[in-house]
Structure formats: structure tokens, C-alpha cells
Coordinates of C-alpha atoms in Angstrom, one line a residue:
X20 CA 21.0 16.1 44.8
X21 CA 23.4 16.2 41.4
X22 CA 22.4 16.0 38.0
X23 CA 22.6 12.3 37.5
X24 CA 20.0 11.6 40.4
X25 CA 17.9 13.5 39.4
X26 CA 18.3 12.0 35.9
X27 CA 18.1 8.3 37.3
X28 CA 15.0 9.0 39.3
X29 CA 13.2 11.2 36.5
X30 CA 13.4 8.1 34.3
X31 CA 12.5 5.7 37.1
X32 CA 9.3 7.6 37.2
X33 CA 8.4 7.8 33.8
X34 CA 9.2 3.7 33.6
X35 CA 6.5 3.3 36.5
X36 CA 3.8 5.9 34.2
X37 CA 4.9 3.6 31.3
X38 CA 4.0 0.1 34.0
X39 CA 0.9 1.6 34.6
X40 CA -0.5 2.2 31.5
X41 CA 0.3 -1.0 30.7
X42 CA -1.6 -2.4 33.7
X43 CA -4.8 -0.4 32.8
X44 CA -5.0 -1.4 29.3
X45 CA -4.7 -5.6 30.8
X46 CA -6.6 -4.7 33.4
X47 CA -9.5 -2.9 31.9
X48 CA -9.6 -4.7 28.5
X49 CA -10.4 -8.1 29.5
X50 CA -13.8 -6.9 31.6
X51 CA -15.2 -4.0 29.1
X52 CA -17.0 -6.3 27.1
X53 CA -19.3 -8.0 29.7
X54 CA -19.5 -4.7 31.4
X55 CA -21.1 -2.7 28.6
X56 CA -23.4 -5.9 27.7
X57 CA -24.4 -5.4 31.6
X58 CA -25.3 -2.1 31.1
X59 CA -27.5 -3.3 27.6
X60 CA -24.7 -1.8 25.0
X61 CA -24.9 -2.8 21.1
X62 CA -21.4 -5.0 20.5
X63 CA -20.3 -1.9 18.1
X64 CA -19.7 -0.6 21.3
X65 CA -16.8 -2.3 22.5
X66 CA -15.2 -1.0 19.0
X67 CA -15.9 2.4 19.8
X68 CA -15.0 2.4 23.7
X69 CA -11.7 1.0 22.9
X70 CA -11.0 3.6 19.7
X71 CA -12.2 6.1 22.0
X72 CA -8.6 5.9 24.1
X73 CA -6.5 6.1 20.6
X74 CA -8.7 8.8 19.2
X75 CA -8.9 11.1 22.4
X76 CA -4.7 10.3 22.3
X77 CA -4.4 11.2 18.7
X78 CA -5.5 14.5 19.4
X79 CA -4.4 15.3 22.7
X80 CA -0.3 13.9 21.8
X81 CA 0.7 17.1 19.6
X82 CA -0.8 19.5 21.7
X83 CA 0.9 18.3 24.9
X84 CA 3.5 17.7 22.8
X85 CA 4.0 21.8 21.5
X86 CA 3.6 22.7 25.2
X87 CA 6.1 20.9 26.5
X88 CA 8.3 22.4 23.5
X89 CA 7.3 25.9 24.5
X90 CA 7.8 25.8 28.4
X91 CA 10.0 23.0 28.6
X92 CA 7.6 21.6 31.9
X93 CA 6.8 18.7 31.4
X94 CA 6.4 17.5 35.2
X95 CA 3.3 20.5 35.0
X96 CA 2.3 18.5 31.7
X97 CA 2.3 14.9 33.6
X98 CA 0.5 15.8 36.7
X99 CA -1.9 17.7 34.2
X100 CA -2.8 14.8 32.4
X101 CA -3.0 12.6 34.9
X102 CA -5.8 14.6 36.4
X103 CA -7.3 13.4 33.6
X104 CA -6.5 9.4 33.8
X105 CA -7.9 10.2 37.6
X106 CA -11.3 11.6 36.0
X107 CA -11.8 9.2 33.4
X108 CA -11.1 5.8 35.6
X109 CA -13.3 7.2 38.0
X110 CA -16.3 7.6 35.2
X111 CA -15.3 4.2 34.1
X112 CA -16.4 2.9 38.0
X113 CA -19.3 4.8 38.0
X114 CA -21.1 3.4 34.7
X115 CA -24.8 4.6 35.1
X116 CA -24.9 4.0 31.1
X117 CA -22.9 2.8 28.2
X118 CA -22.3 6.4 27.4
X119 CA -20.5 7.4 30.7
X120 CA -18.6 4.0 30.1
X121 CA -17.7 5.9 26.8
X122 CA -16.9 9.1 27.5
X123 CA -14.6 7.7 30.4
X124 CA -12.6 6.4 28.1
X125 CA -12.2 9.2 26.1
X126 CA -11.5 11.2 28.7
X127 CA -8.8 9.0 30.1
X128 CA -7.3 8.9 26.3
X129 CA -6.3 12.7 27.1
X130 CA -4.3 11.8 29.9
X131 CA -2.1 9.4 27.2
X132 CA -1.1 12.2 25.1
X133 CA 1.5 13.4 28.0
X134 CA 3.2 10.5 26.2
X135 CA 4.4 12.9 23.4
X136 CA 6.0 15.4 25.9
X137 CA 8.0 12.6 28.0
X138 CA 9.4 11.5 24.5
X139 CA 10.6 14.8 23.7
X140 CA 11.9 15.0 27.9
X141 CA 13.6 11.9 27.1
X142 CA 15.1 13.0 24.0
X143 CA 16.8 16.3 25.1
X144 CA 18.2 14.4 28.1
X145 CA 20.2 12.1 26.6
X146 CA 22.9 11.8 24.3
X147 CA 22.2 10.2 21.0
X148 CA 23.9 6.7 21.0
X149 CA 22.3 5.9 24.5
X150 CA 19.4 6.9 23.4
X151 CA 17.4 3.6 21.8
X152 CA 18.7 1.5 25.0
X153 CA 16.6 4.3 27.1
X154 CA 13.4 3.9 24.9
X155 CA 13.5 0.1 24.9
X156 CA 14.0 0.4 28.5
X157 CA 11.0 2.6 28.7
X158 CA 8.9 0.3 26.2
X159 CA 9.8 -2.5 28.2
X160 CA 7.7 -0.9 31.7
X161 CA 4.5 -0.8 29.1
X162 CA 4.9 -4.6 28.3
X163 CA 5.4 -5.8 32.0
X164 CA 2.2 -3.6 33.1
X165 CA 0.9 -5.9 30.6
X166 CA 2.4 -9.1 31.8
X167 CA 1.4 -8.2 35.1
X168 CA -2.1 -6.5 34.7
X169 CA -4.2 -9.7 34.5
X170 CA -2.6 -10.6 38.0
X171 CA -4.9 -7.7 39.5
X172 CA -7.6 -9.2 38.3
X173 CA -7.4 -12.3 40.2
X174 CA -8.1 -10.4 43.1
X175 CA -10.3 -7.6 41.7
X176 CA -12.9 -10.3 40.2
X177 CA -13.6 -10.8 44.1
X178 CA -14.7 -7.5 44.6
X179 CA -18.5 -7.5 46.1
X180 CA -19.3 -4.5 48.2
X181 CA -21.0 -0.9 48.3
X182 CA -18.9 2.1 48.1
X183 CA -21.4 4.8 49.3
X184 CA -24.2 4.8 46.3
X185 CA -21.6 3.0 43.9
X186 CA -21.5 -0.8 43.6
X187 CA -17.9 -2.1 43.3
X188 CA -17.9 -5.5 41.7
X189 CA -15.4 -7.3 39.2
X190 CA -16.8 -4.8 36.8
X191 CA -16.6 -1.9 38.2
X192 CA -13.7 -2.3 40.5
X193 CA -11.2 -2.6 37.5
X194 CA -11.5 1.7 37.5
X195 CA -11.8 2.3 41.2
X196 CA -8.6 0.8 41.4
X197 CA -6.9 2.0 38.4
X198 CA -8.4 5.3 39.9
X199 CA -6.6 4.8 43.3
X200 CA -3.1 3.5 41.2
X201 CA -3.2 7.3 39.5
X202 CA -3.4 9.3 42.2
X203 CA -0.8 7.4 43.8
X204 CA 1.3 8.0 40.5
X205 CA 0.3 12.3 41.3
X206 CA 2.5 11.9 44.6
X207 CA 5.7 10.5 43.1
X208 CA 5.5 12.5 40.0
X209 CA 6.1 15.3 42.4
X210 CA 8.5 14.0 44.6
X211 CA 10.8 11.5 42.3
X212 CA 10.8 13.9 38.9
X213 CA 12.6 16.8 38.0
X214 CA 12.9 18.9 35.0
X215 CA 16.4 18.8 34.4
X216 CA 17.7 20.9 31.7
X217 CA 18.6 19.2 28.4
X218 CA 22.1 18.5 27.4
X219 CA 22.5 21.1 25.3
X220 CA 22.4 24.2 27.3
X221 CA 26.0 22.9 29.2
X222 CA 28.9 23.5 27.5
X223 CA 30.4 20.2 26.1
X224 CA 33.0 20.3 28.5
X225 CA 30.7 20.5 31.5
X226 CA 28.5 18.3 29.9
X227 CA 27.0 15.9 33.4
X228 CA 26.9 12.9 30.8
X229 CA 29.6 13.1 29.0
X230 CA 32.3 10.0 29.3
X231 CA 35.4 9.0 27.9
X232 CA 34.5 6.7 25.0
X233 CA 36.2 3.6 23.5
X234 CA 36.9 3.6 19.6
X235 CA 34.0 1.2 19.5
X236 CA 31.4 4.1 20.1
X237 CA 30.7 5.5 17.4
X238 CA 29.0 9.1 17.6
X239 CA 26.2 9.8 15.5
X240 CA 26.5 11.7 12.3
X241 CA 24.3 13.9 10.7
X242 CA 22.4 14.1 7.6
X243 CA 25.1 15.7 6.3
X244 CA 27.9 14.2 6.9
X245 CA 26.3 10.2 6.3
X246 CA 26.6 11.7 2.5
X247 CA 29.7 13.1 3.2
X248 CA 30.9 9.5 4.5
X249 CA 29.7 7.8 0.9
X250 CA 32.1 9.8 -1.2
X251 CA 34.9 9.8 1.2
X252 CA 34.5 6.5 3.2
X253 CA 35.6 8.9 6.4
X254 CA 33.8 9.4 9.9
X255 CA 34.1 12.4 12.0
X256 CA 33.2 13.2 15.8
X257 CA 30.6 15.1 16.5
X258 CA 29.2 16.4 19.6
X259 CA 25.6 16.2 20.2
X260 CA 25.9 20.5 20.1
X261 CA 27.9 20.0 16.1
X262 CA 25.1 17.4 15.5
X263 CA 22.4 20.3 16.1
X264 CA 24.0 22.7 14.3
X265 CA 24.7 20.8 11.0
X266 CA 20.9 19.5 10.6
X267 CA 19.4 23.2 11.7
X268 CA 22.3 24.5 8.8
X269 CA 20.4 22.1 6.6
X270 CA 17.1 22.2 7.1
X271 CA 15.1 25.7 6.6
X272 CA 14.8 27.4 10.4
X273 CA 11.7 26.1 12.7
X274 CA 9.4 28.1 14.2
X275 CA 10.8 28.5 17.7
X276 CA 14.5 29.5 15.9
X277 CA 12.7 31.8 13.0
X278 CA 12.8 35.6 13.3
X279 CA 9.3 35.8 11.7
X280 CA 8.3 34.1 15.2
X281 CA 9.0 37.0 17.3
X282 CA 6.9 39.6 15.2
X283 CA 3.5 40.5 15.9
X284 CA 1.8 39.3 12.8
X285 CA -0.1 36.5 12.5
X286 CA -0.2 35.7 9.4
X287 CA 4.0 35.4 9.7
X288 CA 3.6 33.1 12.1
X289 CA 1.0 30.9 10.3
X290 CA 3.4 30.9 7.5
X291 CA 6.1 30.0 9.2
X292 CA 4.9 27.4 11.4
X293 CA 3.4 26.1 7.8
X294 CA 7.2 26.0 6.3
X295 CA 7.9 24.4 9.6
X296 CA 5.9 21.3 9.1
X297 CA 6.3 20.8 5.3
X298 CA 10.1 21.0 5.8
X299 CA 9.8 19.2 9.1
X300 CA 7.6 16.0 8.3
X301 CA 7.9 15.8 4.4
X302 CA 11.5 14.6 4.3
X303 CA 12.1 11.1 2.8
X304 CA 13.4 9.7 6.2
X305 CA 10.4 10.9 8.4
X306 CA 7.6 9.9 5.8
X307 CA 9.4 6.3 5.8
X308 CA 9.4 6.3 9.5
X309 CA 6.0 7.6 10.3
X310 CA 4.8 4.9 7.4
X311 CA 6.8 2.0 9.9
X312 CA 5.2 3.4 12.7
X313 CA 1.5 3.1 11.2
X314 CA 2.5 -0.3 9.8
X315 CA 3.5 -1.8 12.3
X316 CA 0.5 -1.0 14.9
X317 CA -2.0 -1.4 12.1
X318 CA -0.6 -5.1 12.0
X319 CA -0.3 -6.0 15.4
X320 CA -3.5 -4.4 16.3
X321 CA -5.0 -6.3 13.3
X322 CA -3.4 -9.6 14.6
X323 CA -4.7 -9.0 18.3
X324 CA -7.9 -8.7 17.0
X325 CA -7.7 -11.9 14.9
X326 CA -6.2 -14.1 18.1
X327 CA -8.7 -14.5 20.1
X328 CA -11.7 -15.8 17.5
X329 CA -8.5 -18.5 16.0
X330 CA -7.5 -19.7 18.7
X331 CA -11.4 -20.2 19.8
X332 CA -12.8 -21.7 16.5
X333 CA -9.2 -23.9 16.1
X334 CA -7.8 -25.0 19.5
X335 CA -11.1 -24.5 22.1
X336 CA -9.5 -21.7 23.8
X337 CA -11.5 -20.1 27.0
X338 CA -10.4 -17.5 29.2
X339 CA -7.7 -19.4 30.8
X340 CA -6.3 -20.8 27.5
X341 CA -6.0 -17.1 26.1
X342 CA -4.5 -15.7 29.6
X343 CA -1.7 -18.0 29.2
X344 CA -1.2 -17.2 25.6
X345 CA -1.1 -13.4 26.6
X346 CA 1.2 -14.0 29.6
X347 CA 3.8 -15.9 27.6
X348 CA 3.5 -13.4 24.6
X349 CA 4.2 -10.6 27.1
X350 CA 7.4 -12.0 28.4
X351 CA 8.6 -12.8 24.7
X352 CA 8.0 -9.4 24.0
X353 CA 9.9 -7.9 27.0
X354 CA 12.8 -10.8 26.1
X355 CA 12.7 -8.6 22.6
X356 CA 13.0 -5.6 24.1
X357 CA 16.3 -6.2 26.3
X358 CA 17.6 -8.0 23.0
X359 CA 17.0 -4.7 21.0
X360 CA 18.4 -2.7 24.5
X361 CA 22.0 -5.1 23.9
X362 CA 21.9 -5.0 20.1
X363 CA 21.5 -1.0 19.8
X364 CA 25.1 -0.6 21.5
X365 CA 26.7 -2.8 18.6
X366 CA 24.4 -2.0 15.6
X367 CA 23.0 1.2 14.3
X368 CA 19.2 2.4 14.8
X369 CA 18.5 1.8 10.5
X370 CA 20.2 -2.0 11.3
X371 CA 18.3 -2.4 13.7
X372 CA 15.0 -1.3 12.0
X373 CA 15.7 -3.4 8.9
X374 CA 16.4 -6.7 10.8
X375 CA 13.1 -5.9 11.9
X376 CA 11.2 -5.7 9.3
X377 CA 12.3 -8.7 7.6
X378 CA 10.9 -10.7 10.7
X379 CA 7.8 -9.0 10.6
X380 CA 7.7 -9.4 6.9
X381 CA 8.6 -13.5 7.2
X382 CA 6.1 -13.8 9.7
X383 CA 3.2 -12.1 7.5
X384 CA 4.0 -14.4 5.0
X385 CA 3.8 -17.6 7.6
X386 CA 0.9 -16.3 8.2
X387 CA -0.4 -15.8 4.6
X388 CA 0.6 -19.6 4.3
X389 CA -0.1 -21.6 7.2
X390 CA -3.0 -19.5 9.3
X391 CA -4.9 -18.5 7.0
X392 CA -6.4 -21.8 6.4
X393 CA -5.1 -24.3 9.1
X394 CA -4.4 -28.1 8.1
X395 CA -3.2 -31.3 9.2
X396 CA -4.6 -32.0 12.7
X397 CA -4.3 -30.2 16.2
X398 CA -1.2 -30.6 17.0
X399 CA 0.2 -29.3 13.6
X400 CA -2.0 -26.6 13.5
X401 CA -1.1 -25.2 16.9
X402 CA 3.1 -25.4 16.6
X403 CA 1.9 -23.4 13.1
X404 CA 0.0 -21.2 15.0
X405 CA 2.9 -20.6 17.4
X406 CA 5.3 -20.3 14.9
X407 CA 3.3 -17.8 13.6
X408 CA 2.5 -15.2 16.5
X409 CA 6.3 -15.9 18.1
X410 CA 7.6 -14.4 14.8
X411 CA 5.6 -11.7 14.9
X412 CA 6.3 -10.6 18.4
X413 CA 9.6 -10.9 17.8
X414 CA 10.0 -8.9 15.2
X415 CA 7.8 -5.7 16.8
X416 CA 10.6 -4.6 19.7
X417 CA 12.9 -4.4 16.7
X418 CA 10.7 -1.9 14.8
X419 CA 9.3 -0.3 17.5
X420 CA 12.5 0.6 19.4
X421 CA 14.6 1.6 16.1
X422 CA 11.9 4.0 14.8
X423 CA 11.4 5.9 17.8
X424 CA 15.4 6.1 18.2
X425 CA 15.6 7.3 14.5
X426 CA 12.9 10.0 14.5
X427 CA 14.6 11.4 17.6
X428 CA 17.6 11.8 15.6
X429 CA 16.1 13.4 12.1
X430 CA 13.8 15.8 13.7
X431 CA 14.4 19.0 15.3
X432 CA 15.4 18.5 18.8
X433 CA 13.9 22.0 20.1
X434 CA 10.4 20.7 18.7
X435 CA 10.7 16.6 20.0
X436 CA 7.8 17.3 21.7
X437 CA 5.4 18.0 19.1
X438 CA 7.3 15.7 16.7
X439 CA 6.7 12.7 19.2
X440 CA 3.0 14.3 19.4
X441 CA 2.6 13.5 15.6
X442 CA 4.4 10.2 15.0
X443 CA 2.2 8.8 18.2
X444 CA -1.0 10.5 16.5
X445 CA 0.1 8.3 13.4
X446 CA 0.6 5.6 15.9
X447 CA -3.1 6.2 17.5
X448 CA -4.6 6.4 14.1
X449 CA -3.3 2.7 13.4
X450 CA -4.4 1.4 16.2
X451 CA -7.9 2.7 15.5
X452 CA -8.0 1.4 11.9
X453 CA -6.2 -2.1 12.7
X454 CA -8.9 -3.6 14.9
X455 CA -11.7 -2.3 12.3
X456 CA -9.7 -3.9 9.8
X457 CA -9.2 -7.1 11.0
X458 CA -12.6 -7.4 12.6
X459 CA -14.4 -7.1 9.3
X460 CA -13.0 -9.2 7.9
X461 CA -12.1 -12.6 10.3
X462 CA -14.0 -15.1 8.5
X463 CA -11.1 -14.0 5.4
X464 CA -7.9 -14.2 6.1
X465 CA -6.4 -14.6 2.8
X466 CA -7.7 -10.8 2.3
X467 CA -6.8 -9.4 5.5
X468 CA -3.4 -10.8 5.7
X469 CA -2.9 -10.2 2.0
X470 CA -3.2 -6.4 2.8
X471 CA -1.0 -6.1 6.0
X472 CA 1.3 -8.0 3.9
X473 CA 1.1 -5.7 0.8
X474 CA 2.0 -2.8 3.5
X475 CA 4.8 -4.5 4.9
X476 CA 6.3 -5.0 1.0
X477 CA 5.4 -1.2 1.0
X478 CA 7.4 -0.2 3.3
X479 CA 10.5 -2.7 2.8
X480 CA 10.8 -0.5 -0.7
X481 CA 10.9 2.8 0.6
X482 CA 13.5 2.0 3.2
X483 CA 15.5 0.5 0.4
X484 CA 14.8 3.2 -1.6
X485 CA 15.9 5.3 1.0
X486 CA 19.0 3.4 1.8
X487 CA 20.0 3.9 -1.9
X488 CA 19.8 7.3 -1.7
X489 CA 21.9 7.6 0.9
X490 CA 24.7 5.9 -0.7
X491 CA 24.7 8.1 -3.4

């Protein structure tokens, strides 16, 4: 088997881990809360249950992440964490007490921090201008297990029986079978994946990937040369090896290229790894783009929250009501997705990311002035309310995709692994602090809107300020 099946199938895998995540967060999520007031939880329960995955994440992403960095194995690093995802799912079935139902969801948090290492996989294996139509693709596996998660419920509800001493009912069944999808996941992890070596250890001219390109392809420049480019309004091409070279001739030597790192000392190697991540993650463009990343979770998170009590206090929506809402929000989102996959092979990443912004931004404020106190009747209020969320899903794939294309590109690629570790970290923390956020603070919109809107003006300046920068 050549290089380029081995590739194709690699990625088919890691777009099936992606589905399946996705189909345990729509399948678990919509049964927790009756499941812990079953088993006589306080509500601030459900709060901490579901920060338990992002926190347990937060941590677990940069470690996985340097590991991967280190040994390069990530197919070890997968089938480790999904031992993990097999454990917690199968706590999650069990659920003696509220704190098993806990702890099984911060043990199968762990198992999300492989995440990290498949970013950085992802990012040595492919060569820079393909690279945002391979994350969208990616992205776009998490939002069908999504679409299609509450499918599995339609059958799991039905669930009535005794597994041994375990009861499996519509509670319960939701990890038993999530459980059962993981394990099954273990088997074509180690049959359909392959650590392939990254691009850059072939020479270009043996380079597996490498096509003939049209003038229309535009190769990605360095941090370097897009200053370069300002003053003499010139583009050069440069290999993906150049490209390496010109930001490591930039940037002060990381830890896995610095002398320092082979000596015995440990204080050396504290030091160095310290230089590493000041010179690594204080840079203007990764700040801005670690800010987009928490921005943009802490508001959608923050406007999941706020969905479900709207929709019930304005328009009467039950289970069904909001199950339809999801359904059609997921296949707008993947819709976003493929638009972004089309867009990124006639625009560039920082385009893209703009564009972006400005939707999010317009529909903060349509928020701001039409949701936050709804008038003028049912009908008006729901095609406001519509407005409203279709905006704001719209403008997520845009930011989501572009960041996580861009952050490839201006961090070290010898360290993607524990770079992705940290931005997803950011990315965990958000997604904690969002729901907290929002929930406190449902019956006032005008303040919780007001904020996320605030951010989103935030962040608008630095990328302008950043832009500016760049043209001079």
C-alpha cells in the first residue's frame, strides 16, 4: 500500500473519531439531566458533569499533545485514549450514584485530549494551502455525529432489559452503547491508520503530495516574507521545507531544535522550554488567535445555553420542537463548513477569518436588538429569533475553520502537537466558562449579550490592529 492510501484512509479514520464524538455528545446530552435527577443529584450537577468533559480535556490536550511531538505515534496516542472513552462510557452505564455519573465523565474527557495530537498528525501531513479544506473536512464529521446522534436515541429510549446486575434503560443505555461504538472504533484504529511520516522528511522532489500547480495557487509565505511583500508588492515560492526554515530563522530555536535540550541539566532545559513558550505563544498573531478561539466557543456555548429556556418561555417549545431546531441547525452548520472547504481554495486563511467575524459580530448585535427583549407577536418574534441563530451559525465554520488553519501555519511545526494541545485547552476553558456565563444570567440578556458582544468588538480590533501591522 503507497503513501497516498495510507494517507486517504488515516484521514478517513480520524473523520469517523471526529463522527463519533459528535454522536456522544447528541447522544449523551439530551438524557444526563433526568438521569442524574434519577439518581437524587442537586441541578448544579448537570453544570459540573458537563464541565467535567472540557476540564478533564483542558488538561489532558497538551500533554497528549507534547507526546505525540516527542514520538511522533500518534496511532499509540489514539488507541491510548480511547481506552479511556471505553472506561468512562462504561462508568457512565453503570451509575450507582451521581458521583460515578461524574467521574465518568471526567474520565472520558481524557480520552478528548488525543484531539491535540491528530491536529498536529494532520498538520505535518499536509501541505499548507490544502490544509484548511482538510480541517473543515474534519470539523464537518463532528457536526454530522451531531446531526445524527439524536437518531440513536429513537431507538435507545426503547431500551428495557437486565444486563447481568446492570439495568439498561433509556438512561443508561446511552453509555452501553457509546461503550460498544468505542471499542469498535479500537479495531479500525488499528487496521485503517498509519503513521505516515510528515512531508518534511522527503526531499521536495520526492515529495508523495507534491503536484503541478496552476498560477492560481498561491503558496504560502512566511512571516517574513508577508513584510517583505508590503515594501516590494512581490510574491515568491516557497516550499513547505523554505517555509520551515524562514520562521525557525525568525523565531528564537524551540526546545526539540535547541542544543541546551540535549544536555543533562535540568535547569537548561526548564529554561529553555520557558523561552520556548514565551517566544512560541506571546506573538501578536497567536495571542489574537487563541483570543478567536476563546471568543468564539464562549459565545456559542453561551448561546446554546440561552436556546433552550427562549425558545420555551417565547414559542412553547418541548422536546420535539427543540430536536427539530437542533437537527436543522446541524445541517446549516455542516452547509458552513463545505462553504468554508470551497472558499479556502480562492481566499486566504486571515479572509476567511475576518469574513467571519463580521457575521458573528452582525449577529451579536441582532441579537443585542431583537432577542433580548422579543416584540410584536409570534410570528415576528420567531422569524427574529431565526434570523438570529441562522447568523450565528453561519458565521462559526468561518472562524472556526480559518483559526485552526492559521495557528497551523504560525506555530512551530515540530511542536503542532502541543501547540494544538494549548489552543484546544483555550478552547476547553471557553466552553466551561460560556454555559456558566449565560446560565447566570438568562433572565438578562441585555447584560449577557452586551458582554459576548464587547468580546467580539475586542477581538475585531486586535485583528485590525494586527492587520496594520503587517502592512507596515
Amino acid at each position: 500500500m503507497d503513501y497516498r492510501q495510507k494517507r486517504k484512509l488515516s484521514f478517513l479514520t480520524i473523520g469517523l473519531i471526529f463522527l463519533l464524538s459528535g454522536v456522544e455528545y447528541a447522544v449523551i446530552l439530551p438524557t444526563i439531566w433526568r438521569y442524574l435527577q434519577l439518581l437524587e443529584a442537586p441541578p448544579y450537577f448537570l453544570g459540573l458533569g458537563l464541565s467535567a468533559f472540557s476540564f478533564s480535556g483542558l488538561v489532558s490536550g497538551p500533554v497528549f499533545g507534547h507526546w505525540s511531538d516527542k514520538t511522533r505515534a500518534t496511532k499509540t496516542i489514539i488507541l491510548f485514549s480511547n481506552v479511556f472513552e471505553i472506561v468512562g462510557n462504561f462508568m457512565y452505564f453503570m451509575g450507582y450514584s451521581k458521583w460515578l455519573l461524574l467521574s465518568s465523565r471526567l474520565v472520558a474527557g481524557i480520552g478528548a485530549g488525543a484531539g491535540s495530537s491528530i491536529f498536529g498528525f494532520l498538520t505535518r501531513t499536509t501541505l499548507p494551502d490544502e490544509r484548511a479544506r482538510v480541517f473543515a473536512d474534519v470539523m464537518a464529521c463532528r457536526q454530522a455525529g451531531l446531526l445524527i446522534g439524536p437518531a440513536f436515541n429513537i431507538f435507545l429510549r426503547l431500551c428495557d432489559f437486565k444486563l447481568g446486575p446492570f439495568v439498561v434503560n433509556k438512561y443508561t443505555s446511552p453509555g452501553l452503547f457509546m461503550c460498544g461504538m468505542w471499542v469498535l472504533m479500537q479495531f479500525a484504529v488499528m487496521v485503517l491508520y498509519w503513521d505516515i511520516p510528515p512531508l518534511d522528511s522527503f526531499p521536495e522532489q520526492h515529495m508523495p503530495l507534491r503536484e503541478v500547480r496552476g498560477e492560481e495557487d498561491e503558496p504560502l509565505m512566511s512571516l517574513e516574507d508577508e513584510h517583505m511583500a508590503a515594501a516590494e508588492d512581490s510574491y515568491g515560492s516557497v516550499s513547505p521545507e523554505q517555509t520551515e526554515t524562514q520562521l525557525s530563522s525568525e523565531l528564537p530555536p524551540s526546545p526539540p531544535d535547541s542544543p541546551s535540550l540535549d544536555t543533562s541539566s535540568g535547569l537548561k532545559k526548564s529554561t529553555a522550554f520557558s523561552l520556548f513558550l514565551s517566544v512560541e505563544f506571546l506573538r501578536e498573531e497567536v495571542v489574537v488567535l487563541l483570543t478567536a478561539q476563546f471568543i468564539t466557543l464562549f459565545n456559542q456555548t453561551a448561546l446554546e445555553t440561552m436556546v433552550t429556556p427562549l425558545t420555551q418561555k417565547y414559542f412553547g417549545f418541548g422536546e420535539l420542537g427543540n430536536s427539530v431546531m437542533y437537527s436543522l441547525c446541524g445541517v446549516e452548520v455542516i452547509a458552513g463548513f463545505f462553504l468554508v472547504r470551497w472558499l479556502s481554495r480562492v481566499l486566504e486563511d486571515r479572509v476567511v477569518l475576518a469574513v467571519g467575524l463580521l457575521i458573528c459580530s452582525g449577529a451579536c448585535v441582532w441579537c443585542l436588538i431583537f432577542l433580548a427583549n422579543p416584540q410584536g407577536g409570534f410570528a415576528f418574534e420567531l422569524t427574529e429569533f431565526i434570523i438570529g441563530v441562522f447568523l450565528q451559525l453561519l458565521g462559526l465554520p468561518f472562524v472556526a475553520v480559518s483559526q485552526v488553519s492559521l495557528f497551523s501555519k504560525v506555530t512551530a511545526e515540530k511542536t503542532q502537537g502541543f501547540s494544538q494541545g494549548v489552543r484546544r485547552s483555550v478552547g476547553g476553558l471557553a466552553t466551561i466558562l460560556g454555559p456558566l456565563w449565560a446560565g447566570g444570567l438568562i433572565g438578562n440578556l441585555y447584560v449577557m449579550l452586551g458582554m459576548m458582544m464587547l468580546l467580539l468588538t475586542l477581538i475585531m480590533v486586535c485583528r485590525l490592529i494586527m492587520t496594520d501591522s503587517e502592512n507596515h
